[in-house]
Structures are given as structure tokens and as C-alpha cells.
């Protein structure tokens, strides 16, 4: 069920399956929104109460002209409080993993398990912005389709990339994102600025919840060695590498991804 929550003086739009004893909160990646996390929601909705969110600046949530990764983290804690979630599990993907980790660094006592998918410890800008700059493209002006064209090769394992190029695999259809919620040039600039010089590596010691980091062998957006660096920095964190997959691991190896997450949450 779609809901709008008044969080920190803005509206945050969420989708809440509402059923399940244990909750799983999903945080989307760069330029994404709650709909881009529906493939993961659908994997776990039979066993968990799954909440997907539009982070501030995205989807149907309020789109401020300026915000930070810390703003996102405080929003997540307020969402947890507003929904009366106890011992919530949080899964963040790409940019969402940076937000999820910062959320745990702010406060961990209401987080049971933390899962960071395709993550990195810090960055001068977003990984996508870096790739676009290397391709001589402006992130504030590029369309979603142009962006996908630039990052596709960096996002997929070689064999999956060949299928996508040959038309054997429709990545866009599998991700099922809502194109009507695409960001404007100004909104993309605000999103990119929110990640400027972020550094989660300074507060690893504040993460006391169980943590799993998942990397993908051919991830050219956030290479797996960066995820392993995060796992090495957090006490007792686990690291899993998914072979034959890139940044779009949930499309390429959905069954292995689901098994890894389930095994971790059920320990």
C-alpha cells in the first residue's frame, strides 16, 4: 500500500506490504525510486513486511533543492519510528547502501540486520557521475536512456552484456522502474551534490548490528574490492561475492542473491 509520511518537514512516499512479523526496508540506488526496488520486494514479500521508499529528492517524495546523505539517514530513522518498526532489517543498493550504512552509523539500536549491496566506503562524487564524466556527458542533462547506455557495460557481466546488446535480455523490463518519475536536470544535480565527498569509513566502529556486504564479480560501478574494504572495516561483518554478475546483480543472479540474503537473515 502506498503511503505518504510527514518526515523531517517533507513528504516521503513509501510502499508498505504491511504483512509479516519481521520487516525489511529497501533503499534504492542513484536516480532510482521505490519502483526500481520492486524486484527485490517481490523476492521477499511472502516472508517479510517489505517497505520500499522514495528517498528525499526522488520518486513521489519531496524534492528539495539541496540535501545530504545525513539527511537521508535521519529520514530513515524517522520512517522506522513513524511505522513503529522494531528490529528492522535494512537493505541498501548502490547509493542506497551508502545511505543504509550512514543510517547505522547514526544509530544502530533499532536495526537488526544491515545488508549493503554493491557498495563503496567513500567517494568524491557518485560512481555513475564518474562514469558519465569519463564518457564526456553531463549527469544533469543526460536522459535515463542515455545514462543506461553509458553504464550498461560497467553494470553487467560480459555474457549478460552480450545478451542485452543482442536483444536477448531486456534489462529495463526486468528492473520495472517507473520512467514517469525521472529526475529533472536540477534534481539530478542536487542528487549528485548530496554524495560529494561522502565518507562512511570514519565511523565503522559505530555499526554494532549484524552486517552483510554483497559484491558482484564484474561490477564496474562499485567494484567488489570496495565492498570488501567496507566489510573489513566493520567488526564481524560478512562478505559474499556473487560470480558472473555485475552491478545489476539482482537481474543477473536473482536466485543466488535471494539465497545469500535469506541465509544471512535466518542465521
PDB file of C-alpha atoms in Angstrom:
ATOM      1  CA  UNK A   1       0.000   0.000   0.000  1.00  0.00           C
ATOM      2  CA  UNK A   2       1.325   3.425  -0.961  1.00  0.00           C
ATOM      3  CA  UNK A   3       1.584   5.943   1.875  1.00  0.00           C
ATOM      4  CA  UNK A   4       2.893   9.471   2.356  1.00  0.00           C
ATOM      5  CA  UNK A   5       4.687  10.166   5.630  1.00  0.00           C
ATOM      6  CA  UNK A   6       5.495  13.611   7.034  1.00  0.00           C
ATOM      7  CA  UNK A   7       9.183  13.152   7.811  1.00  0.00           C
ATOM      8  CA  UNK A   8      11.533  15.962   8.875  1.00  0.00           C
ATOM      9  CA  UNK A   9       9.274  18.628   7.311  1.00  0.00           C
ATOM     10  CA  UNK A  10       8.990  16.910   3.942  1.00  0.00           C
ATOM     11  CA  UNK A  11       6.803  14.170   2.487  1.00  0.00           C
ATOM     12  CA  UNK A  12       8.337  10.743   1.994  1.00  0.00           C
ATOM     13  CA  UNK A  13       6.441   8.276  -0.191  1.00  0.00           C
ATOM     14  CA  UNK A  14       6.660   4.602   0.732  1.00  0.00           C
ATOM     15  CA  UNK A  15       5.161   1.312  -0.392  1.00  0.00           C
ATOM     16  CA  UNK A  16       4.338  -0.978   2.533  1.00  0.00           C
ATOM     17  CA  UNK A  17       3.228  -4.593   2.074  1.00  0.00           C
ATOM     18  CA  UNK A  18       2.029  -4.374   5.725  1.00  0.00           C
ATOM     19  CA  UNK A  19       2.129  -8.133   6.306  1.00  0.00           C
ATOM     20  CA  UNK A  20       4.880 -10.075   8.046  1.00  0.00           C
ATOM     21  CA  UNK A  21       6.274 -10.381  11.552  1.00  0.00           C
ATOM     22  CA  UNK A  22       9.736  -9.188  10.501  1.00  0.00           C
ATOM     23  CA  UNK A  23      10.289  -6.060   8.421  1.00  0.00           C
ATOM     24  CA  UNK A  24      12.688  -5.418   5.548  1.00  0.00           C
ATOM     25  CA  UNK A  25      13.279  -1.823   4.470  1.00  0.00           C
ATOM     26  CA  UNK A  26      14.721  -1.327   0.961  1.00  0.00           C
ATOM     27  CA  UNK A  27      16.677   1.765  -0.159  1.00  0.00           C
ATOM     28  CA  UNK A  28      17.123   2.377  -3.888  1.00  0.00           C
ATOM     29  CA  UNK A  29      20.134   3.484  -5.910  1.00  0.00           C
ATOM     30  CA  UNK A  30      21.099   6.620  -7.830  1.00  0.00           C
ATOM     31  CA  UNK A  31      18.299   8.247  -9.899  1.00  0.00           C
ATOM     32  CA  UNK A  32      16.063   5.361  -8.788  1.00  0.00           C
ATOM     33  CA  UNK A  33      12.917   5.251  -6.701  1.00  0.00           C
ATOM     34  CA  UNK A  34      10.841   2.697  -4.817  1.00  0.00           C
ATOM     35  CA  UNK A  35       9.668   1.071  -8.055  1.00  0.00           C
ATOM     36  CA  UNK A  36      13.231   0.115  -9.018  1.00  0.00           C
ATOM     37  CA  UNK A  37      13.371  -1.969  -5.826  1.00  0.00           C
ATOM     38  CA  UNK A  38      10.184  -3.895  -6.573  1.00  0.00           C
ATOM     39  CA  UNK A  39      12.119  -6.897  -7.981  1.00  0.00           C
ATOM     40  CA  UNK A  40      13.753  -7.284  -4.542  1.00  0.00           C
ATOM     41  CA  UNK A  41      10.454  -6.566  -2.779  1.00  0.00           C
ATOM     42  CA  UNK A  42       8.815  -9.360  -4.746  1.00  0.00           C
ATOM     43  CA  UNK A  43      11.541 -11.815  -3.732  1.00  0.00           C
ATOM     44  CA  UNK A  44      10.845 -11.346  -0.015  1.00  0.00           C
ATOM     45  CA  UNK A  45       7.247 -10.154   0.361  1.00  0.00           C
ATOM     46  CA  UNK A  46       5.956 -13.626   1.251  1.00  0.00           C
ATOM     47  CA  UNK A  47       8.230 -13.824   4.304  1.00  0.00           C
ATOM     48  CA  UNK A  48       8.698 -10.203   5.360  1.00  0.00           C
ATOM     49  CA  UNK A  49       6.835  -6.954   5.714  1.00  0.00           C
ATOM     50  CA  UNK A  50       8.680  -5.101   2.960  1.00  0.00           C
ATOM     51  CA  UNK A  51       8.857  -1.296   2.888  1.00  0.00           C
ATOM     52  CA  UNK A  52      10.248   0.355  -0.232  1.00  0.00           C
ATOM     53  CA  UNK A  53      10.798   4.105  -0.122  1.00  0.00           C
ATOM     54  CA  UNK A  54      11.347   7.101  -2.348  1.00  0.00           C
ATOM     55  CA  UNK A  55      14.247   8.850  -0.640  1.00  0.00           C
ATOM     56  CA  UNK A  56      14.038  12.631  -0.476  1.00  0.00           C
ATOM     57  CA  UNK A  57      14.716  14.118  -3.893  1.00  0.00           C
ATOM     58  CA  UNK A  58      13.346  11.041  -5.677  1.00  0.00           C
ATOM     59  CA  UNK A  59      10.130   9.470  -6.926  1.00  0.00           C
ATOM     60  CA  UNK A  60       6.989  10.836  -5.313  1.00  0.00           C
ATOM     61  CA  UNK A  61       8.776  12.236  -2.262  1.00  0.00           C
ATOM     62  CA  UNK A  62       9.508  15.939  -1.823  1.00  0.00           C
ATOM     63  CA  UNK A  63      12.424  17.024  -3.992  1.00  0.00           C
ATOM     64  CA  UNK A  64      14.430  19.665  -2.103  1.00  0.00           C
ATOM     65  CA  UNK A  65      16.993  21.715  -3.983  1.00  0.00           C
ATOM     66  CA  UNK A  66      19.672  20.693  -1.511  1.00  0.00           C
ATOM     67  CA  UNK A  67      20.171  17.757   0.850  1.00  0.00           C
ATOM     68  CA  UNK A  68      22.886  15.453   2.167  1.00  0.00           C
ATOM     69  CA  UNK A  69      23.476  11.788   2.842  1.00  0.00           C
ATOM     70  CA  UNK A  70      22.984  12.582   6.540  1.00  0.00           C
ATOM     71  CA  UNK A  71      19.520  13.962   5.745  1.00  0.00           C
ATOM     72  CA  UNK A  72      18.706  10.605   4.171  1.00  0.00           C
ATOM     73  CA  UNK A  73      19.932   8.753   7.263  1.00  0.00           C
ATOM     74  CA  UNK A  74      17.790  10.827   9.633  1.00  0.00           C
ATOM     75  CA  UNK A  75      14.823  10.305   7.312  1.00  0.00           C
ATOM     76  CA  UNK A  76      15.257   6.526   7.564  1.00  0.00           C
ATOM     77  CA  UNK A  77      15.271   6.645  11.359  1.00  0.00           C
ATOM     78  CA  UNK A  78      12.111   8.765  11.358  1.00  0.00           C
ATOM     79  CA  UNK A  79      10.422   6.328   8.960  1.00  0.00           C
ATOM     80  CA  UNK A  80      11.306   3.456  11.317  1.00  0.00           C
ATOM     81  CA  UNK A  81       9.841   5.433  14.224  1.00  0.00           C
ATOM     82  CA  UNK A  82       6.715   6.508  12.327  1.00  0.00           C
ATOM     83  CA  UNK A  83       5.943   2.918  11.291  1.00  0.00           C
ATOM     84  CA  UNK A  84       6.782   1.543  14.759  1.00  0.00           C
ATOM     85  CA  UNK A  85       9.221  -0.945  13.260  1.00  0.00           C
ATOM     86  CA  UNK A  86      11.169  -2.997  15.773  1.00  0.00           C
ATOM     87  CA  UNK A  87      14.481  -4.625  14.950  1.00  0.00           C
ATOM     88  CA  UNK A  88      14.143  -3.745  11.280  1.00  0.00           C
ATOM     89  CA  UNK A  89      16.312  -5.264   8.570  1.00  0.00           C
ATOM     90  CA  UNK A  90      17.708  -2.716   6.106  1.00  0.00           C
ATOM     91  CA  UNK A  91      18.940  -3.495   2.597  1.00  0.00           C
ATOM     92  CA  UNK A  92      20.506  -0.706   0.572  1.00  0.00           C
ATOM     93  CA  UNK A  93      21.555  -0.994  -3.054  1.00  0.00           C
ATOM     94  CA  UNK A  94      24.395   1.102  -4.504  1.00  0.00           C
ATOM     95  CA  UNK A  95      23.637   4.693  -3.387  1.00  0.00           C
ATOM     96  CA  UNK A  96      21.061   3.144  -1.078  1.00  0.00           C
ATOM     97  CA  UNK A  97      23.851   1.156   0.568  1.00  0.00           C
ATOM     98  CA  UNK A  98      25.724   4.378   1.369  1.00  0.00           C
ATOM     99  CA  UNK A  99      22.536   5.716   2.954  1.00  0.00           C
ATOM    100  CA  UNK A 100      21.925   2.448   4.813  1.00  0.00           C
ATOM    101  CA  UNK A 101      25.443   2.408   6.239  1.00  0.00           C
ATOM    102  CA  UNK A 102      25.222   6.042   7.314  1.00  0.00           C
ATOM    103  CA  UNK A 103      21.869   5.244   8.937  1.00  0.00           C
ATOM    104  CA  UNK A 104      23.524   2.521  11.009  1.00  0.00           C
ATOM    105  CA  UNK A 105      26.411   4.829  11.892  1.00  0.00           C
ATOM    106  CA  UNK A 106      23.962   7.427  13.218  1.00  0.00           C
ATOM    107  CA  UNK A 107      22.152   4.869  15.403  1.00  0.00           C
ATOM    108  CA  UNK A 108      22.057   1.091  15.404  1.00  0.00           C
ATOM    109  CA  UNK A 109      19.816   0.094  18.328  1.00  0.00           C
ATOM    110  CA  UNK A 110      16.686  -0.145  16.136  1.00  0.00           C
ATOM    111  CA  UNK A 111      18.415  -2.066  13.310  1.00  0.00           C
ATOM    112  CA  UNK A 112      18.636  -5.837  13.494  1.00  0.00           C
ATOM    113  CA  UNK A 113      20.491  -6.648  10.264  1.00  0.00           C
ATOM    114  CA  UNK A 114      22.194  -4.450   7.685  1.00  0.00           C
ATOM    115  CA  UNK A 115      22.751  -5.584   4.089  1.00  0.00           C
ATOM    116  CA  UNK A 116      24.903  -3.488   1.766  1.00  0.00           C
ATOM    117  CA  UNK A 117      24.620  -4.464  -1.898  1.00  0.00           C
ATOM    118  CA  UNK A 118      27.216  -3.149  -4.392  1.00  0.00           C
ATOM    119  CA  UNK A 119      28.669  -0.589  -2.027  1.00  0.00           C
ATOM    120  CA  UNK A 120      31.779   1.513  -1.509  1.00  0.00           C
ATOM    121  CA  UNK A 121      33.243   3.282   1.545  1.00  0.00           C
ATOM    122  CA  UNK A 122      33.568   6.815   0.176  1.00  0.00           C
ATOM    123  CA  UNK A 123      33.645   8.889  -2.986  1.00  0.00           C
ATOM    124  CA  UNK A 124      34.234  12.362  -4.365  1.00  0.00           C
ATOM    125  CA  UNK A 125      31.013  12.008  -6.320  1.00  0.00           C
ATOM    126  CA  UNK A 126      28.597   9.272  -7.335  1.00  0.00           C
ATOM    127  CA  UNK A 127      30.026   6.328  -9.263  1.00  0.00           C
ATOM    128  CA  UNK A 128      27.606   6.993 -12.105  1.00  0.00           C
ATOM    129  CA  UNK A 129      28.711  10.630 -12.311  1.00  0.00           C
ATOM    130  CA  UNK A 130      32.296   9.397 -12.608  1.00  0.00           C
ATOM    131  CA  UNK A 131      31.394   7.089 -15.497  1.00  0.00           C
ATOM    132  CA  UNK A 132      29.423   9.794 -17.280  1.00  0.00           C
ATOM    133  CA  UNK A 133      32.295  12.256 -16.898  1.00  0.00           C
ATOM    134  CA  UNK A 134      34.643   9.681 -18.409  1.00  0.00           C
ATOM    135  CA  UNK A 135      32.184   9.456 -21.320  1.00  0.00           C
ATOM    136  CA  UNK A 136      32.152  13.282 -21.576  1.00  0.00           C
ATOM    137  CA  UNK A 137      28.486  13.506 -20.529  1.00  0.00           C
ATOM    138  CA  UNK A 138      26.839  15.838 -18.008  1.00  0.00           C
ATOM    139  CA  UNK A 139      24.820  14.000 -15.349  1.00  0.00           C
ATOM    140  CA  UNK A 140      22.417  16.940 -15.050  1.00  0.00           C
ATOM    141  CA  UNK A 141      21.482  16.791 -18.744  1.00  0.00           C
ATOM    142  CA  UNK A 142      21.660  13.107 -19.603  1.00  0.00           C
ATOM    143  CA  UNK A 143      18.383  11.235 -20.052  1.00  0.00           C
ATOM    144  CA  UNK A 144      17.664   7.971 -18.226  1.00  0.00           C
ATOM    145  CA  UNK A 145      18.041   6.102 -21.527  1.00  0.00           C
ATOM    146  CA  UNK A 146      21.375   7.745 -22.344  1.00  0.00           C
ATOM    147  CA  UNK A 147      22.606   7.051 -18.816  1.00  0.00           C
ATOM    148  CA  UNK A 148      21.668   3.383 -19.112  1.00  0.00           C
ATOM    149  CA  UNK A 149      23.551   3.167 -22.403  1.00  0.00           C
ATOM    150  CA  UNK A 150      26.719   4.553 -20.818  1.00  0.00           C
ATOM    151  CA  UNK A 151      26.670   2.439 -17.687  1.00  0.00           C
ATOM    152  CA  UNK A 152      25.317  -0.806 -19.151  1.00  0.00           C
ATOM    153  CA  UNK A 153      28.714  -2.283 -19.933  1.00  0.00           C
ATOM    154  CA  UNK A 154      30.008  -1.314 -16.482  1.00  0.00           C
ATOM    155  CA  UNK A 155      26.938  -2.854 -14.873  1.00  0.00           C
ATOM    156  CA  UNK A 156      26.784  -6.322 -16.411  1.00  0.00           C
ATOM    157  CA  UNK A 157      28.901  -9.452 -16.599  1.00  0.00           C
ATOM    158  CA  UNK A 158      30.295  -9.988 -20.120  1.00  0.00           C
ATOM    159  CA  UNK A 159      27.860 -12.769 -21.028  1.00  0.00           C
ATOM    160  CA  UNK A 160      24.863 -10.736 -19.816  1.00  0.00           C
ATOM    161  CA  UNK A 161      26.067  -7.669 -21.678  1.00  0.00           C
ATOM    162  CA  UNK A 162      26.169  -9.653 -24.914  1.00  0.00           C
ATOM    163  CA  UNK A 163      22.574 -10.782 -24.366  1.00  0.00           C
ATOM    164  CA  UNK A 164      21.476  -7.199 -23.690  1.00  0.00           C
ATOM    165  CA  UNK A 165      23.217  -5.878 -26.810  1.00  0.00           C
ATOM    166  CA  UNK A 166      21.760  -8.673 -28.954  1.00  0.00           C
ATOM    167  CA  UNK A 167      18.257  -8.027 -27.671  1.00  0.00           C
ATOM    168  CA  UNK A 168      18.042 -11.370 -25.857  1.00  0.00           C
ATOM    169  CA  UNK A 169      17.644  -9.647 -22.490  1.00  0.00           C
ATOM    170  CA  UNK A 170      15.521  -6.564 -21.749  1.00  0.00           C
ATOM    171  CA  UNK A 171      17.184  -5.118 -18.646  1.00  0.00           C
ATOM    172  CA  UNK A 172      14.761  -2.200 -18.417  1.00  0.00           C
ATOM    173  CA  UNK A 173      11.759  -4.524 -18.360  1.00  0.00           C
ATOM    174  CA  UNK A 174      13.331  -6.701 -15.663  1.00  0.00           C
ATOM    175  CA  UNK A 175      14.046  -3.692 -13.437  1.00  0.00           C
ATOM    176  CA  UNK A 176      10.481  -2.375 -13.905  1.00  0.00           C
ATOM    177  CA  UNK A 177      11.314   1.214 -12.932  1.00  0.00           C
ATOM    178  CA  UNK A 178       8.686   3.938 -13.352  1.00  0.00           C
ATOM    179  CA  UNK A 179      10.028   6.277 -16.048  1.00  0.00           C
ATOM    180  CA  UNK A 180       7.362   8.884 -15.216  1.00  0.00           C
ATOM    181  CA  UNK A 181       9.332   9.660 -12.046  1.00  0.00           C
ATOM    182  CA  UNK A 182      12.555  10.610 -13.847  1.00  0.00           C
ATOM    183  CA  UNK A 183      14.501  13.462 -12.270  1.00  0.00           C
ATOM    184  CA  UNK A 184      14.925  16.863 -13.862  1.00  0.00           C
ATOM    185  CA  UNK A 185      18.362  18.355 -14.588  1.00  0.00           C
ATOM    186  CA  UNK A 186      18.221  20.395 -11.380  1.00  0.00           C
ATOM    187  CA  UNK A 187      17.124  17.375  -9.341  1.00  0.00           C
ATOM    188  CA  UNK A 188      19.923  15.200 -10.738  1.00  0.00           C
ATOM    189  CA  UNK A 189      22.406  17.921  -9.821  1.00  0.00           C
ATOM    190  CA  UNK A 190      21.054  18.016  -6.249  1.00  0.00           C
ATOM    191  CA  UNK A 191      21.266  14.227  -6.047  1.00  0.00           C
ATOM    192  CA  UNK A 192      24.864  14.195  -7.277  1.00  0.00           C
ATOM    193  CA  UNK A 193      25.826  17.032  -4.897  1.00  0.00           C
ATOM    194  CA  UNK A 194      24.412  15.052  -1.963  1.00  0.00           C
ATOM    195  CA  UNK A 195      27.126  12.430  -2.500  1.00  0.00           C
ATOM    196  CA  UNK A 196      30.010  14.861  -2.986  1.00  0.00           C
ATOM    197  CA  UNK A 197      32.977  13.782  -0.860  1.00  0.00           C
ATOM    198  CA  UNK A 198      30.929  11.451   1.327  1.00  0.00           C
ATOM    199  CA  UNK A 199      32.975   9.182   3.576  1.00  0.00           C
ATOM    200  CA  UNK A 200      31.401   6.408   5.611  1.00  0.00           C
ATOM    201  CA  UNK A 201      34.737   4.853   6.551  1.00  0.00           C
ATOM    202  CA  UNK A 202      35.330   7.140   9.537  1.00  0.00           C
ATOM    203  CA  UNK A 203      32.508   5.718  11.664  1.00  0.00           C
ATOM    204  CA  UNK A 204      32.659   1.970  11.088  1.00  0.00           C
ATOM    205  CA  UNK A 205      33.084   1.455  14.845  1.00  0.00           C
ATOM    206  CA  UNK A 206      29.550   2.780  15.432  1.00  0.00           C
ATOM    207  CA  UNK A 207      27.993  -0.089  13.462  1.00  0.00           C
ATOM    208  CA  UNK A 208      27.007  -2.684  16.044  1.00  0.00           C
ATOM    209  CA  UNK A 209      24.283  -4.542  14.110  1.00  0.00           C
ATOM    210  CA  UNK A 210      24.963  -7.683  12.107  1.00  0.00           C
ATOM    211  CA  UNK A 211      26.216  -6.637   8.688  1.00  0.00           C
ATOM    212  CA  UNK A 212      26.454  -8.370   5.329  1.00  0.00           C
ATOM    213  CA  UNK A 213      28.214  -6.835   2.332  1.00  0.00           C
ATOM    214  CA  UNK A 214      27.479  -8.319  -1.100  1.00  0.00           C
ATOM    215  CA  UNK A 215      29.728  -7.624  -4.076  1.00  0.00           C
ATOM    216  CA  UNK A 216      29.484  -8.693  -7.711  1.00  0.00           C
ATOM    217  CA  UNK A 217      32.412 -10.058  -9.702  1.00  0.00           C
ATOM    218  CA  UNK A 218      32.067  -7.786 -12.751  1.00  0.00           C
ATOM    219  CA  UNK A 219      30.709  -4.660 -11.072  1.00  0.00           C
ATOM    220  CA  UNK A 220      32.316  -1.707 -12.842  1.00  0.00           C
ATOM    221  CA  UNK A 221      30.257   0.837 -10.906  1.00  0.00           C
ATOM    222  CA  UNK A 222      31.343  -0.237  -7.419  1.00  0.00           C
ATOM    223  CA  UNK A 223      33.981  -2.959  -7.858  1.00  0.00           C
ATOM    224  CA  UNK A 224      33.786  -5.783  -5.300  1.00  0.00           C
ATOM    225  CA  UNK A 225      37.103  -4.898  -3.711  1.00  0.00           C
ATOM    226  CA  UNK A 226      35.479  -1.684  -2.443  1.00  0.00           C
ATOM    227  CA  UNK A 227      32.712  -3.701  -0.824  1.00  0.00           C
ATOM    228  CA  UNK A 228      35.269  -5.991   0.761  1.00  0.00           C
ATOM    229  CA  UNK A 229      37.013  -2.891   2.143  1.00  0.00           C
ATOM    230  CA  UNK A 230      33.750  -1.886   3.831  1.00  0.00           C
ATOM    231  CA  UNK A 231      33.260  -5.384   5.252  1.00  0.00           C
ATOM    232  CA  UNK A 232      36.824  -5.453   6.565  1.00  0.00           C
ATOM    233  CA  UNK A 233      36.233  -2.147   8.356  1.00  0.00           C
ATOM    234  CA  UNK A 234      33.067  -3.200  10.211  1.00  0.00           C
ATOM    235  CA  UNK A 235      33.535  -5.574  13.137  1.00  0.00           C
ATOM    236  CA  UNK A 236      32.383  -9.114  12.353  1.00  0.00           C
ATOM    237  CA  UNK A 237      30.829  -8.073   9.024  1.00  0.00           C
ATOM    238  CA  UNK A 238      30.402 -10.823   6.448  1.00  0.00           C
ATOM    239  CA  UNK A 239      31.287 -10.525   2.771  1.00  0.00           C
ATOM    240  CA  UNK A 240      29.796 -12.507  -0.092  1.00  0.00           C
ATOM    241  CA  UNK A 241      30.902 -12.328  -3.720  1.00  0.00           C
ATOM    242  CA  UNK A 242      28.424 -13.265  -6.434  1.00  0.00           C
ATOM    243  CA  UNK A 243      30.174 -14.610  -9.520  1.00  0.00           C
ATOM    244  CA  UNK A 244      29.119 -13.979 -13.132  1.00  0.00           C
ATOM    245  CA  UNK A 245      27.277 -10.768 -12.224  1.00  0.00           C
ATOM    246  CA  UNK A 246      27.801  -7.029 -12.352  1.00  0.00           C
ATOM    247  CA  UNK A 247      26.141  -4.044 -10.706  1.00  0.00           C
ATOM    248  CA  UNK A 248      22.740  -5.311 -11.864  1.00  0.00           C
ATOM    249  CA  UNK A 249      23.227  -8.495  -9.875  1.00  0.00           C
ATOM    250  CA  UNK A 250      19.543  -8.775  -8.976  1.00  0.00           C
ATOM    251  CA  UNK A 251      18.816  -9.209 -12.702  1.00  0.00           C
ATOM    252  CA  UNK A 252      21.755 -11.473 -13.480  1.00  0.00           C
ATOM    253  CA  UNK A 253      21.822 -13.811 -10.465  1.00  0.00           C
ATOM    254  CA  UNK A 254      18.493 -13.318  -8.644  1.00  0.00           C
ATOM    255  CA  UNK A 255      18.316 -16.809  -7.130  1.00  0.00           C
ATOM    256  CA  UNK A 256      21.830 -16.703  -5.671  1.00  0.00           C
ATOM    257  CA  UNK A 257      21.235 -13.185  -4.374  1.00  0.00           C
ATOM    258  CA  UNK A 258      17.985 -14.251  -2.686  1.00  0.00           C
ATOM    259  CA  UNK A 259      19.618 -17.324  -1.131  1.00  0.00           C
ATOM    260  CA  UNK A 260      22.506 -15.287   0.292  1.00  0.00           C
ATOM    261  CA  UNK A 261      20.159 -12.728   1.841  1.00  0.00           C
ATOM    262  CA  UNK A 262      17.823 -15.376   3.252  1.00  0.00           C
ATOM    263  CA  UNK A 263      20.701 -17.371   4.734  1.00  0.00           C
ATOM    264  CA  UNK A 264      22.037 -14.255   6.437  1.00  0.00           C
ATOM    265  CA  UNK A 265      18.683 -13.117   7.820  1.00  0.00           C
ATOM    266  CA  UNK A 266      17.777 -16.585   9.043  1.00  0.00           C
ATOM    267  CA  UNK A 267      21.008 -17.232  10.940  1.00  0.00           C
TER     268      UNK A 267
END
